[in-house]
XYZ file of C-alpha atoms in Angstrom:
739
model
C 100.340 88.352 76.164
C 99.106 86.775 72.910
C 95.399 86.947 72.087
C 93.951 83.463 71.934
C 96.027 82.253 74.919
C 94.304 79.679 77.107
C 93.673 80.920 80.654
C 92.288 78.777 83.462
C 90.608 80.549 86.388
C 90.065 78.345 89.401
C 88.043 78.950 92.575
C 86.162 76.949 95.192
C 82.628 77.554 93.953
C 80.476 80.025 92.030
C 77.844 81.076 94.526
C 77.118 84.619 95.758
C 80.261 86.377 96.972
C 82.745 89.113 96.161
C 85.535 86.818 94.970
C 83.096 84.820 92.854
C 81.707 87.926 91.167
C 85.271 89.180 90.635
C 86.126 85.967 88.781
C 82.964 86.072 86.676
C 83.589 89.668 85.584
C 87.294 88.983 84.948
C 86.481 85.887 82.896
C 83.974 87.770 80.742
C 86.342 90.687 80.166
C 89.252 88.405 79.244
C 86.921 86.572 76.870
C 85.830 89.903 75.362
C 89.473 90.831 74.797
C 90.109 87.691 72.772
C 91.419 85.145 75.269
C 90.134 81.599 75.661
C 88.942 81.331 79.273
C 88.163 78.137 81.177
C 86.791 78.223 84.747
C 87.020 75.387 87.251
C 85.007 75.263 90.484
C 82.526 73.110 92.371
C 79.743 74.970 90.579
C 77.077 77.366 91.774
C 74.594 79.977 90.674
C 77.013 81.851 88.396
C 77.824 78.885 86.139
C 74.965 79.750 83.798
C 76.146 83.360 83.425
C 79.595 82.111 82.400
C 78.232 79.563 79.967
C 75.882 82.157 78.466
C 79.012 84.264 77.805
C 80.624 81.349 75.945
C 83.010 80.430 78.791
C 83.566 76.748 79.464
C 83.129 75.602 83.081
C 84.454 72.369 84.559
C 82.951 71.124 87.806
C 85.810 70.097 90.115
C 85.460 69.327 93.869
C 87.452 72.333 95.125
C 85.031 73.403 97.851
C 86.723 71.780 100.863
C 89.823 69.959 102.194
C 88.240 66.494 102.150
C 91.175 64.214 101.158
C 89.040 62.289 98.653
C 87.985 65.547 96.980
C 91.570 66.791 96.939
C 92.751 63.609 95.190
C 89.931 63.866 92.652
C 90.659 67.554 92.077
C 94.354 66.935 91.452
C 93.571 64.345 88.783
C 90.852 66.432 87.132
C 92.846 69.676 87.082
C 95.886 67.912 85.659
C 93.786 66.487 82.849
C 92.093 69.859 82.141
C 95.448 71.681 81.973
C 96.758 69.117 79.481
C 93.625 68.746 77.369
C 92.883 72.476 77.166
C 96.559 73.308 76.559
C 96.447 75.894 79.343
C 99.005 78.699 79.001
C 98.469 80.258 82.416
C 96.722 79.096 85.586
C 95.097 81.672 87.864
C 93.746 80.569 91.247
C 91.405 82.595 93.477
C 91.095 80.695 96.775
C 93.181 78.814 99.343
C 92.188 75.235 98.468
C 92.547 75.538 94.669
C 95.828 77.417 95.182
C 97.217 74.668 97.401
C 96.260 71.939 94.917
C 97.450 73.875 91.873
C 100.655 74.782 93.686
C 101.473 71.087 93.966
C 100.703 70.570 90.271
C 102.775 73.643 89.341
C 105.873 72.114 90.890
C 105.501 69.077 88.608
C 103.960 70.543 85.453
C 105.821 73.920 85.506
C 102.904 75.940 84.107
C 102.898 79.718 84.780
C 100.978 80.118 88.050
C 99.248 83.259 89.383
C 97.015 83.671 92.436
C 94.697 86.423 93.624
C 94.321 87.275 97.314
C 90.740 88.416 97.916
C 90.804 88.116 101.697
C 93.049 87.536 104.703
C 93.247 83.939 105.898
C 93.802 82.450 109.339
C 97.480 81.467 109.558
C 97.258 79.601 112.894
C 97.510 75.861 113.479
C 99.711 75.266 110.445
C 97.141 76.682 107.997
C 99.838 79.030 106.747
C 101.652 76.049 105.253
C 98.749 74.839 103.115
C 98.627 78.140 101.243
C 100.443 78.693 97.956
C 100.639 82.178 96.455
C 102.082 81.118 93.121
C 104.904 82.708 91.171
C 103.161 86.083 91.045
C 100.194 87.444 92.933
C 97.319 89.891 92.578
C 95.967 91.568 95.727
C 92.645 93.389 95.748
C 93.787 96.012 98.285
C 96.925 97.497 99.781
C 96.259 96.001 103.207
C 96.024 92.519 101.671
C 99.327 93.186 99.890
C 100.884 94.046 103.254
C 99.317 90.920 104.757
C 100.931 88.758 102.058
C 104.333 90.335 102.655
C 104.134 90.175 106.455
C 102.633 86.715 106.882
C 103.872 84.798 103.853
C 107.022 86.799 102.969
C 105.823 87.245 99.389
C 108.304 89.693 97.800
C 106.757 93.070 97.084
C 107.878 92.897 93.455
C 105.745 89.758 92.995
C 102.481 91.496 93.970
C 100.302 93.893 92.010
C 97.331 95.588 93.634
C 94.159 95.795 91.576
C 90.546 96.691 92.199
C 87.268 94.835 92.164
C 86.227 95.848 88.667
C 82.542 96.646 88.293
C 80.499 96.294 85.103
C 78.858 99.735 85.025
C 76.625 98.666 82.178
C 75.171 95.908 84.296
C 75.086 97.846 87.578
C 73.421 101.029 86.440
C 70.851 103.528 87.711
C 68.923 102.792 84.499
C 68.335 99.097 85.307
C 64.757 97.889 84.759
C 63.409 96.573 88.094
C 59.763 95.988 87.192
C 59.979 92.195 87.381
C 61.767 92.252 90.754
C 59.292 94.738 92.212
C 56.422 92.540 91.091
C 58.060 89.384 92.452
C 58.858 90.860 95.874
C 55.756 92.996 96.173
C 57.607 96.303 96.273
C 55.192 99.194 95.958
C 55.867 102.573 94.380
C 55.792 104.270 97.813
C 57.917 101.691 99.626
C 61.264 102.664 101.175
C 63.656 99.875 100.235
C 66.948 99.025 101.951
C 68.970 96.233 100.323
C 71.726 94.120 101.869
C 73.793 91.655 99.764
C 76.322 89.116 101.040
C 76.841 85.410 101.524
C 74.846 84.272 104.538
C 77.786 82.347 105.996
C 78.608 82.754 109.684
C 81.801 84.565 108.638
C 79.833 87.118 106.560
C 76.364 87.530 108.068
C 76.993 89.711 111.131
C 76.007 93.037 109.563
C 72.856 91.456 108.110
C 71.843 90.464 111.641
C 72.660 93.940 112.924
C 70.556 95.517 110.189
C 67.619 93.229 111.028
C 67.994 94.072 114.740
C 67.745 97.767 113.848
C 64.645 97.333 111.642
C 61.994 98.057 114.363
C 63.650 101.418 115.054
C 64.212 102.159 111.343
C 60.568 101.387 110.638
C 59.647 104.490 112.647
C 61.805 106.653 110.360
C 60.791 105.402 106.911
C 57.491 105.134 105.112
C 56.494 101.555 104.141
C 59.912 100.133 105.008
C 61.033 96.991 103.188
C 64.459 95.460 103.901
C 65.685 92.932 101.330
C 68.430 90.529 102.459
C 70.106 88.785 99.508
C 72.378 85.738 99.738
C 72.569 82.162 100.882
C 74.982 80.213 103.060
C 75.551 78.137 106.181
C 74.010 80.801 108.465
C 70.960 81.458 106.285
C 68.491 79.708 108.602
C 69.655 81.705 111.635
C 69.371 84.992 109.759
C 65.956 83.984 108.415
C 64.737 83.159 111.930
C 65.820 86.597 113.123
C 64.031 88.203 110.161
C 60.875 86.231 110.904
C 60.926 87.387 114.529
C 61.054 91.022 113.391
C 58.277 90.431 110.842
C 56.137 88.886 113.572
C 56.801 91.906 115.795
C 55.772 94.327 113.033
C 52.889 92.126 111.876
C 53.961 92.279 108.235
C 56.708 91.021 105.928
C 59.085 93.923 106.384
C 62.292 91.858 106.004
C 62.457 89.740 102.838
C 65.038 86.930 102.597
C 65.673 86.086 98.929
C 68.359 83.436 99.284
C 71.111 83.137 96.679
C 70.437 85.077 93.478
C 72.343 86.030 90.340
C 70.207 89.041 89.383
C 71.958 91.178 92.015
C 71.986 94.190 89.714
C 68.194 94.285 89.618
C 67.838 93.750 93.361
C 70.323 96.537 94.097
C 68.545 98.847 91.673
C 65.368 98.684 93.798
C 67.140 100.225 96.790
C 66.774 103.661 98.308
C 69.782 102.789 100.472
C 72.284 99.900 100.430
C 74.073 98.215 103.344
C 77.046 95.892 102.827
C 80.767 95.643 102.165
C 83.410 95.052 99.540
C 82.346 94.311 95.987
C 78.634 94.423 96.802
C 79.035 97.972 98.121
C 80.917 98.993 94.962
C 78.184 97.491 92.769
C 75.599 99.499 94.667
C 77.635 102.679 94.127
C 77.798 101.881 90.410
C 73.986 101.726 90.463
C 74.058 105.206 92.045
C 72.844 104.073 95.466
C 73.945 105.648 98.759
C 75.852 103.029 100.744
C 76.448 102.199 104.402
C 79.582 100.057 104.593
C 79.249 97.463 107.363
C 80.441 93.872 107.692
C 81.973 91.202 109.884
C 85.382 92.908 109.749
C 84.146 96.263 111.030
C 82.198 99.394 110.240
C 82.925 102.419 108.033
C 79.426 103.852 107.818
C 77.615 106.129 105.390
C 80.039 106.473 102.513
C 81.087 109.817 101.114
C 84.288 111.596 100.161
C 85.275 111.787 103.847
C 85.367 107.967 103.990
C 87.274 107.433 100.734
C 90.701 106.869 102.269
C 89.593 104.274 104.804
C 87.441 102.647 102.134
C 90.245 102.245 99.616
C 92.772 101.267 102.295
C 90.613 98.318 103.361
C 89.118 97.495 99.948
C 85.769 98.563 101.429
C 85.905 95.585 103.821
C 86.343 97.617 107.060
C 89.363 95.607 108.277
C 90.752 97.316 111.342
C 87.806 99.692 111.687
C 85.467 99.814 114.678
C 82.918 97.033 115.098
C 79.548 97.018 113.399
C 76.478 97.189 115.621
C 72.700 97.710 115.284
C 73.117 101.084 116.969
C 75.726 102.330 114.488
C 73.684 101.159 111.502
C 70.553 102.818 112.892
C 72.398 106.089 113.599
C 73.672 106.314 110.007
C 70.300 105.400 108.520
C 68.688 108.073 110.692
C 71.309 110.574 109.499
C 70.614 109.596 105.891
C 66.846 110.128 106.237
C 67.474 113.516 107.864
C 69.320 114.728 104.746
C 67.734 116.874 102.077
C 66.953 115.317 98.711
C 69.874 117.257 97.207
C 72.287 115.897 99.823
C 71.143 112.305 99.222
C 71.508 112.725 95.469
C 74.991 114.188 95.857
C 76.019 111.211 98.009
C 74.751 108.726 95.417
C 76.389 110.548 92.512
C 79.731 110.744 94.309
C 79.825 106.951 94.695
C 78.793 106.464 91.069
C 81.510 108.804 89.767
C 84.116 107.036 91.927
C 83.265 103.657 90.379
C 83.309 105.001 86.831
C 86.648 106.700 87.457
C 88.549 104.109 89.488
C 86.829 100.711 89.430
C 86.355 99.636 85.826
C 86.434 95.991 84.745
C 88.905 97.031 82.037
C 91.400 98.236 84.641
C 91.003 95.028 86.660
C 91.693 92.923 83.564
C 94.633 95.141 82.565
C 96.229 94.770 86.008
C 95.690 91.019 85.923
C 97.204 90.651 82.452
C 100.268 92.557 83.656
C 100.749 89.890 86.311
C 100.249 87.189 83.674
C 103.096 88.784 81.703
C 105.281 88.667 84.820
C 104.587 84.958 85.273
C 105.153 84.182 81.590
C 108.545 85.917 81.592
C 109.961 83.135 83.786
C 112.617 85.502 85.122
C 115.776 84.139 86.597
C 117.034 85.585 89.842
C 119.157 88.670 90.382
C 121.506 87.927 93.274
C 122.620 90.949 95.280
C 125.792 90.730 97.361
C 126.949 93.402 99.809
C 127.342 94.358 103.462
C 123.683 93.753 104.229
C 122.006 92.622 107.432
C 124.486 94.315 109.785
C 122.247 97.202 110.974
C 124.411 99.780 109.212
C 122.367 102.760 108.025
C 124.614 103.501 105.058
C 124.479 99.980 103.675
C 120.769 99.739 104.483
C 120.280 102.872 102.386
C 122.280 101.363 99.538
C 120.180 98.205 99.473
C 116.932 100.166 99.712
C 117.987 102.425 96.844
C 119.334 99.558 94.731
C 116.065 97.611 94.958
C 114.046 100.700 94.052
C 116.422 101.473 91.167
C 115.925 98.034 89.645
C 112.150 98.155 90.114
C 112.090 101.529 88.363
C 113.174 99.765 85.164
C 111.768 96.246 85.712
C 108.326 95.797 87.242
C 108.682 92.382 88.857
C 112.330 91.432 89.361
C 113.283 88.227 91.181
C 115.742 89.769 93.653
C 117.559 87.569 96.184
C 119.821 89.282 98.727
C 122.804 87.692 100.455
C 122.404 88.886 104.036
C 123.802 88.384 107.522
C 120.226 88.561 108.784
C 117.940 87.138 106.062
C 114.769 87.324 108.123
C 115.218 91.015 108.883
C 116.252 91.819 105.305
C 113.158 90.056 103.968
C 110.874 91.842 106.418
C 112.411 95.276 105.832
C 112.975 95.296 102.074
C 110.242 92.872 100.971
C 112.631 90.718 98.924
C 113.887 87.182 99.254
C 117.081 86.857 101.290
C 119.476 84.019 102.098
C 122.302 83.572 104.583
C 125.426 85.064 103.044
C 127.608 82.488 104.862
C 125.638 79.404 103.846
C 127.709 78.042 100.923
C 125.137 75.462 99.831
C 122.388 78.072 99.665
C 124.605 80.584 97.858
C 125.740 78.017 95.278
C 122.181 76.780 94.744
C 120.990 80.281 93.944
C 123.977 81.000 91.706
C 123.001 77.958 89.650
C 119.502 79.301 88.968
C 120.321 83.016 88.719
C 120.847 85.170 85.645
C 122.915 87.911 87.206
C 124.982 88.936 90.235
C 125.044 92.511 91.470
C 127.921 93.191 93.836
C 126.611 96.396 95.061
C 126.690 99.391 97.116
C 129.500 100.543 99.326
C 133.216 99.974 99.247
C 133.354 96.199 99.122
C 136.601 95.849 97.191
C 139.108 97.017 99.802
C 141.355 95.472 102.435
C 141.318 98.266 105.016
C 138.616 96.365 106.898
C 140.309 93.002 106.393
C 141.687 90.724 103.705
C 139.051 88.191 104.761
C 136.253 90.599 103.854
C 137.831 91.284 100.460
C 138.230 87.572 99.730
C 134.561 86.952 100.588
C 133.264 89.440 98.015
C 135.785 88.365 95.377
C 134.839 84.717 95.927
C 131.145 85.465 95.362
C 132.067 87.246 92.112
C 134.318 84.339 91.020
C 131.547 81.798 91.667
C 129.122 83.888 89.636
C 131.571 84.239 86.728
C 132.249 80.495 86.714
C 128.503 79.847 86.856
C 128.009 81.884 83.685
C 126.157 84.734 85.364
C 126.258 88.304 84.157
C 128.137 90.290 86.799
C 127.879 93.958 87.675
C 129.553 96.012 90.374
C 126.858 98.513 91.291
C 127.994 102.032 92.163
C 130.997 100.761 94.067
C 133.836 102.487 95.770
C 137.155 100.737 95.122
C 140.073 100.645 97.530
C 142.213 101.096 99.371
C 144.035 97.898 98.457
C 147.090 98.192 100.678
C 148.417 94.671 100.206
C 149.947 94.263 96.706
C 148.753 90.644 96.564
C 145.198 91.781 97.259
C 145.449 94.372 94.501
C 146.541 91.705 92.003
C 143.843 89.298 93.185
C 141.124 91.963 92.914
C 142.306 93.076 89.478
C 142.133 89.566 88.044
C 138.641 88.903 89.410
C 137.125 92.273 88.521
C 138.491 92.147 85.000
C 136.164 89.187 84.314
C 133.011 91.103 85.212
C 130.676 92.682 82.656
C 129.950 96.169 83.961
C 131.293 98.295 86.797
C 129.615 101.525 87.829
C 131.458 103.683 90.344
C 130.372 106.332 92.781
C 133.352 108.675 92.325
C 136.392 109.271 90.072
C 138.781 108.080 92.813
C 137.399 104.552 92.407
C 137.939 104.744 88.638
C 141.576 105.686 89.206
C 142.032 102.709 91.538
C 140.560 100.300 88.970
C 143.014 101.572 86.387
C 145.910 101.079 88.797
C 145.032 97.414 89.405
C 144.698 96.688 85.690
C 140.937 96.353 85.195
C 140.241 97.034 81.504
C 137.777 94.427 80.213
C 134.397 95.489 81.717
C 132.469 98.565 80.723
C 133.313 101.131 83.439
C 131.198 104.200 84.166
C 131.327 106.768 86.963
C 127.763 107.337 88.183
C 126.837 108.232 91.765
C 125.812 106.630 95.038
C 122.346 104.999 94.714
C 121.033 107.065 97.633
C 121.015 110.100 95.361
C 118.275 108.406 93.343
C 115.942 108.116 96.340
C 112.917 110.339 96.896
C 112.949 113.699 98.628
C 113.610 113.624 102.384
C 110.806 114.696 104.714
C 112.338 117.515 106.766
C 109.226 117.955 108.907
C 109.340 114.277 109.777
C 113.050 114.620 110.578
C 112.328 117.500 112.928
C 109.696 115.442 114.754
C 112.134 112.553 115.182
C 114.854 114.878 116.500
C 112.337 116.328 118.932
C 111.504 112.818 120.176
C 115.172 112.446 121.147
C 115.139 115.790 122.953
C 116.784 117.828 120.182
C 114.956 121.044 119.258
C 115.978 124.313 117.657
C 119.129 124.690 115.579
C 120.857 121.300 115.463
C 124.235 120.078 114.227
C 124.518 116.373 113.488
C 127.763 114.567 114.274
C 128.428 111.081 112.879
C 131.657 109.614 114.285
C 133.097 106.114 114.099
C 135.954 104.418 115.936
C 139.252 103.944 114.079
C 142.879 103.533 115.181
C 143.269 107.331 114.974
C 140.245 108.315 117.095
C 142.199 108.637 120.338
C 141.631 110.826 123.394
C 143.033 113.851 121.541
C 140.506 113.325 118.756
C 137.595 112.954 121.151
C 138.560 116.121 123.007
C 138.742 118.073 119.758
C 135.245 116.928 118.662
C 133.771 117.686 122.088
C 135.264 121.215 122.052
C 134.019 121.703 118.470
C 130.472 120.871 119.565
C 130.683 123.223 122.542
C 131.996 125.954 120.243
C 128.977 125.570 117.942
C 126.642 125.851 120.938
C 128.411 128.796 122.543
C 129.013 130.920 119.433
C 126.019 130.018 117.232
C 123.424 128.555 119.574
C 123.566 125.255 117.663
C 123.029 122.121 119.735
C 124.650 118.796 118.881
C 122.927 115.514 118.197
C 125.146 112.458 117.711
C 123.964 110.180 114.920
C 125.495 106.687 115.070
C 125.105 105.127 111.631
C 125.872 101.697 113.068
C 125.085 101.720 116.780
C 127.191 98.683 117.618
C 130.308 100.408 116.300
C 129.561 104.120 116.654
C 127.567 104.279 119.876
C 130.411 104.025 122.387
C 132.608 106.777 120.919
C 129.587 109.051 120.457
C 128.655 108.666 124.122
C 132.262 109.160 125.192
C 132.516 112.488 123.318
C 129.104 113.519 124.622
C 130.280 112.973 128.211
C 133.187 115.390 127.678
C 130.998 118.293 126.515
C 129.951 121.229 128.679
C 126.830 122.060 126.689
C 123.748 119.882 126.406
C 123.708 117.375 123.556
C 121.633 114.415 122.486
C 122.163 111.052 120.817
C 119.921 109.052 118.521
C 120.373 105.764 120.351
C 117.692 103.829 118.483
C 117.923 102.337 115.023
C 116.077 104.332 112.375
C 115.055 103.072 108.978
C 116.620 104.593 105.886
C 113.855 107.080 105.185
C 113.793 108.360 108.757
C 117.575 108.676 108.939
C 117.642 110.642 105.702
C 114.852 112.870 107.021
C 116.696 113.478 110.297
C 119.890 114.571 108.553
C 117.939 116.790 106.154
C 116.483 118.659 109.170
C 119.934 119.645 110.512
C 121.601 123.052 110.473
C 124.906 121.440 109.526
C 126.501 117.984 109.562
C 129.962 116.796 110.619
C 130.573 113.281 109.365
C 133.127 110.519 109.277
C 130.589 108.020 108.011
C 130.261 108.411 104.259
C 126.499 108.136 104.202
C 126.053 110.825 106.816
C 127.708 113.137 104.261
C 125.659 111.688 101.404
C 122.455 112.186 103.427
C 123.524 115.775 104.138
C 124.135 116.407 100.438
C 120.750 114.907 99.614
C 119.155 117.264 102.154
C 121.238 120.316 101.063
C 122.737 120.518 104.561
C 126.152 122.261 104.872
C 128.699 119.595 105.721
C 132.170 118.991 107.113
C 133.992 115.737 106.356
C 136.491 113.888 108.518
C 138.623 111.698 106.258
C 139.471 108.314 107.796
C 139.317 106.529 104.427
C 140.037 107.709 100.866
C 136.347 107.300 99.993
C 135.502 110.320 102.193
C 137.921 112.594 100.357
C 136.799 111.076 97.047
C 133.177 111.916 97.766
C 133.853 115.432 99.085
C 135.886 116.246 95.982
C 133.250 114.741 93.699
C 130.578 116.832 95.437
C 132.717 119.986 95.115
C 133.076 120.408 98.896
C 136.203 121.863 100.467
C 135.528 121.646 104.211
C 137.176 118.415 105.258
C 140.158 117.326 107.323
C 142.154 114.118 107.686
C 141.370 112.268 110.905
C 145.068 112.381 111.848
C 145.055 116.185 111.583
C 142.025 116.856 113.767
C 142.710 119.601 116.355
C 140.535 121.761 118.560
C 141.416 124.956 116.711
C 141.100 123.316 113.309
C 137.618 121.946 114.021
C 136.431 125.276 115.448
C 137.703 126.987 112.302
C 135.785 124.533 110.105
C 132.594 125.250 112.066
C 133.118 128.977 111.559
C 133.701 128.559 107.829
C 130.671 126.302 107.466
C 128.505 128.852 109.267
C 129.862 131.818 107.305
C 129.539 130.066 103.918
C 126.214 128.389 104.649
C 124.289 129.887 101.725
C 127.113 129.380 99.214
C 127.534 125.774 100.323
C 123.811 125.102 99.918
C 123.829 126.628 96.439
C 126.765 124.474 95.413
C 125.136 121.370 96.894
C 121.954 122.052 94.932
C 123.852 122.105 91.632
C 125.806 119.007 92.618
C 122.671 117.165 93.798
C 120.902 117.599 90.467
C 123.853 116.068 88.641
C 124.377 113.230 91.132
C 120.674 112.334 91.190
C 120.603 111.952 87.420
C 123.740 109.822 87.462
C 122.442 107.671 90.333
C 119.267 106.820 88.447
C 121.332 105.442 85.583
C 122.605 102.591 87.799
C 119.273 100.765 87.705
C 118.878 101.254 83.958
C 122.380 99.876 83.308
C 121.706 96.869 85.571
C 118.408 95.967 83.905
C 119.873 96.414 80.413
C 122.624 93.947 81.330
C 120.109 91.528 82.880
C 117.941 91.534 79.749
C 120.815 91.490 77.260
C 120.812 88.497 74.946
C 124.015 86.442 75.066
């Protein structure tokens, strides 16, 4: 992003609050780094700090949904964006985001939002929220909230931190003027609480005040300073006054809204609060009790780091705050030695210096600005997605991760039979693969089509299926899109007309990567010569390491413990009664001779479940079946925990290879033989040749050669993993190639 670019930050107002302080610190850091920053809000106590830093502020009525204010805000913001020649607009609250979202659709400026909190989505409120082209989230749980509730694609979100100015919030801050103003003596024990005093934020302040009479018995000359203003200020002040009357002195001091938070925090022996205020107190080397409206974490130390970072120190999902919990932690704090208290304070300070710098916050934000400025066109992904097939689910999962490995924020849109499920599972946009208007609309605004994963170009399933995938490719070619077949299998193409049709269409694509040499041979046979063709490997080989321990736990949940053989069978025209009997006897043989139990693993329950249960019913020995759908990671983990694997489904064999599990293939389709040969595996049999004796012999060989097979798989896996990772690089290079 070019220095000198004009950035507009917009929020509701600039009074005390975590989001407001975040914006002020971000604005000052962006200004320091050479950008021209303009802030728009309804004003507040932080306006002067911005103006003192040379940052222009425009007062715009963004503080509520009053229709008159909304109309005024639209007109004012439009004029500011034009007059200030704004290069990027960054909104930090629901109302400004809604208004700017409407302007974005007309004015087409790059538009980024930051999610500082979780909003109520009931009563249609969800539909007056706009999260822009790209989004910043201040914690992982807010990122998840955006994906779950608003279907924001994961690639459009970057998580950052609430950056703290450690020069401003410092243990060396001079507090003499504040101590004089508030009458804080040298021997006073000071507890400070900072937050907006709105009804949605003031609960922990009330709890702290309720606990003051008990705390007063623990601490010498106790003084509790409550900082912040808001719609609940009078109620909190009344509660404080009642406690002061009870103690016959001004023990609880209500300061109202202030901007000199750093000085107020620096007076504290102990701090109570949440979110950014808690982080600022840590930066000032103060021990912190994290408590707020959302819940309670308690006295913060290394043992609370995970829950703190997971919730952005806001306590979402934690147990409720209460006067009793606050008192118990304050009592525990005062029972500590001086060394223990110092260690607690220094731990928080070191955490802020290490992980919560303003520079990092600005760097993360500028990355998102770059994403928005790129104005990326879509990458359409076509395949057999949304059909609850584990193999194809794995392909899509791996493909998305491959692309994101080489491009941080891709605009991926998947053609799916179940768009809602695909969106929820893979955190990408998805459209109905059979909705021609939607498909054509996205082709018109896309840059690239990836026809990817699996054996899509074949007519063994049906000519209709082949025509569907070829038609999508033809539409993309005619629309001027770059087209890539992504780690495909090719064939069989049994009908000569289908072979000719496929050859003509595929020859107009740009790049074809293939998962095995058999597919390359088939392409040559049908006359495909124009695109760049490269044999790589199935995308699943580029995925992370399987979790064998997790796989064992899942197997145990289905009743399978000990030494386990996985069997993945599917129904074809050749899987008759003879075939079923042979597989059942094979499983019994493994149990009787080797003590290996069988678990049936349907890769697509709707198609594999019935035959698996039929074979299971013919066995003498106990067996189990995974009769629930597992996600890709869990399925891979399950297979990796097996003693051996017998598979008809290609991805059961790929999962086994990934997990270094000795495997036996049953060839119902040339792709099975193609993979087994590519992986250097010899133990496979054609489905038509399956016999009881033959399957028992394969089990014996697999058991006898177990170590040699694993060694060979390890060598093969290293090579296939490297080749698989190249798929994403090739795709992104094509996407970004100038034409």
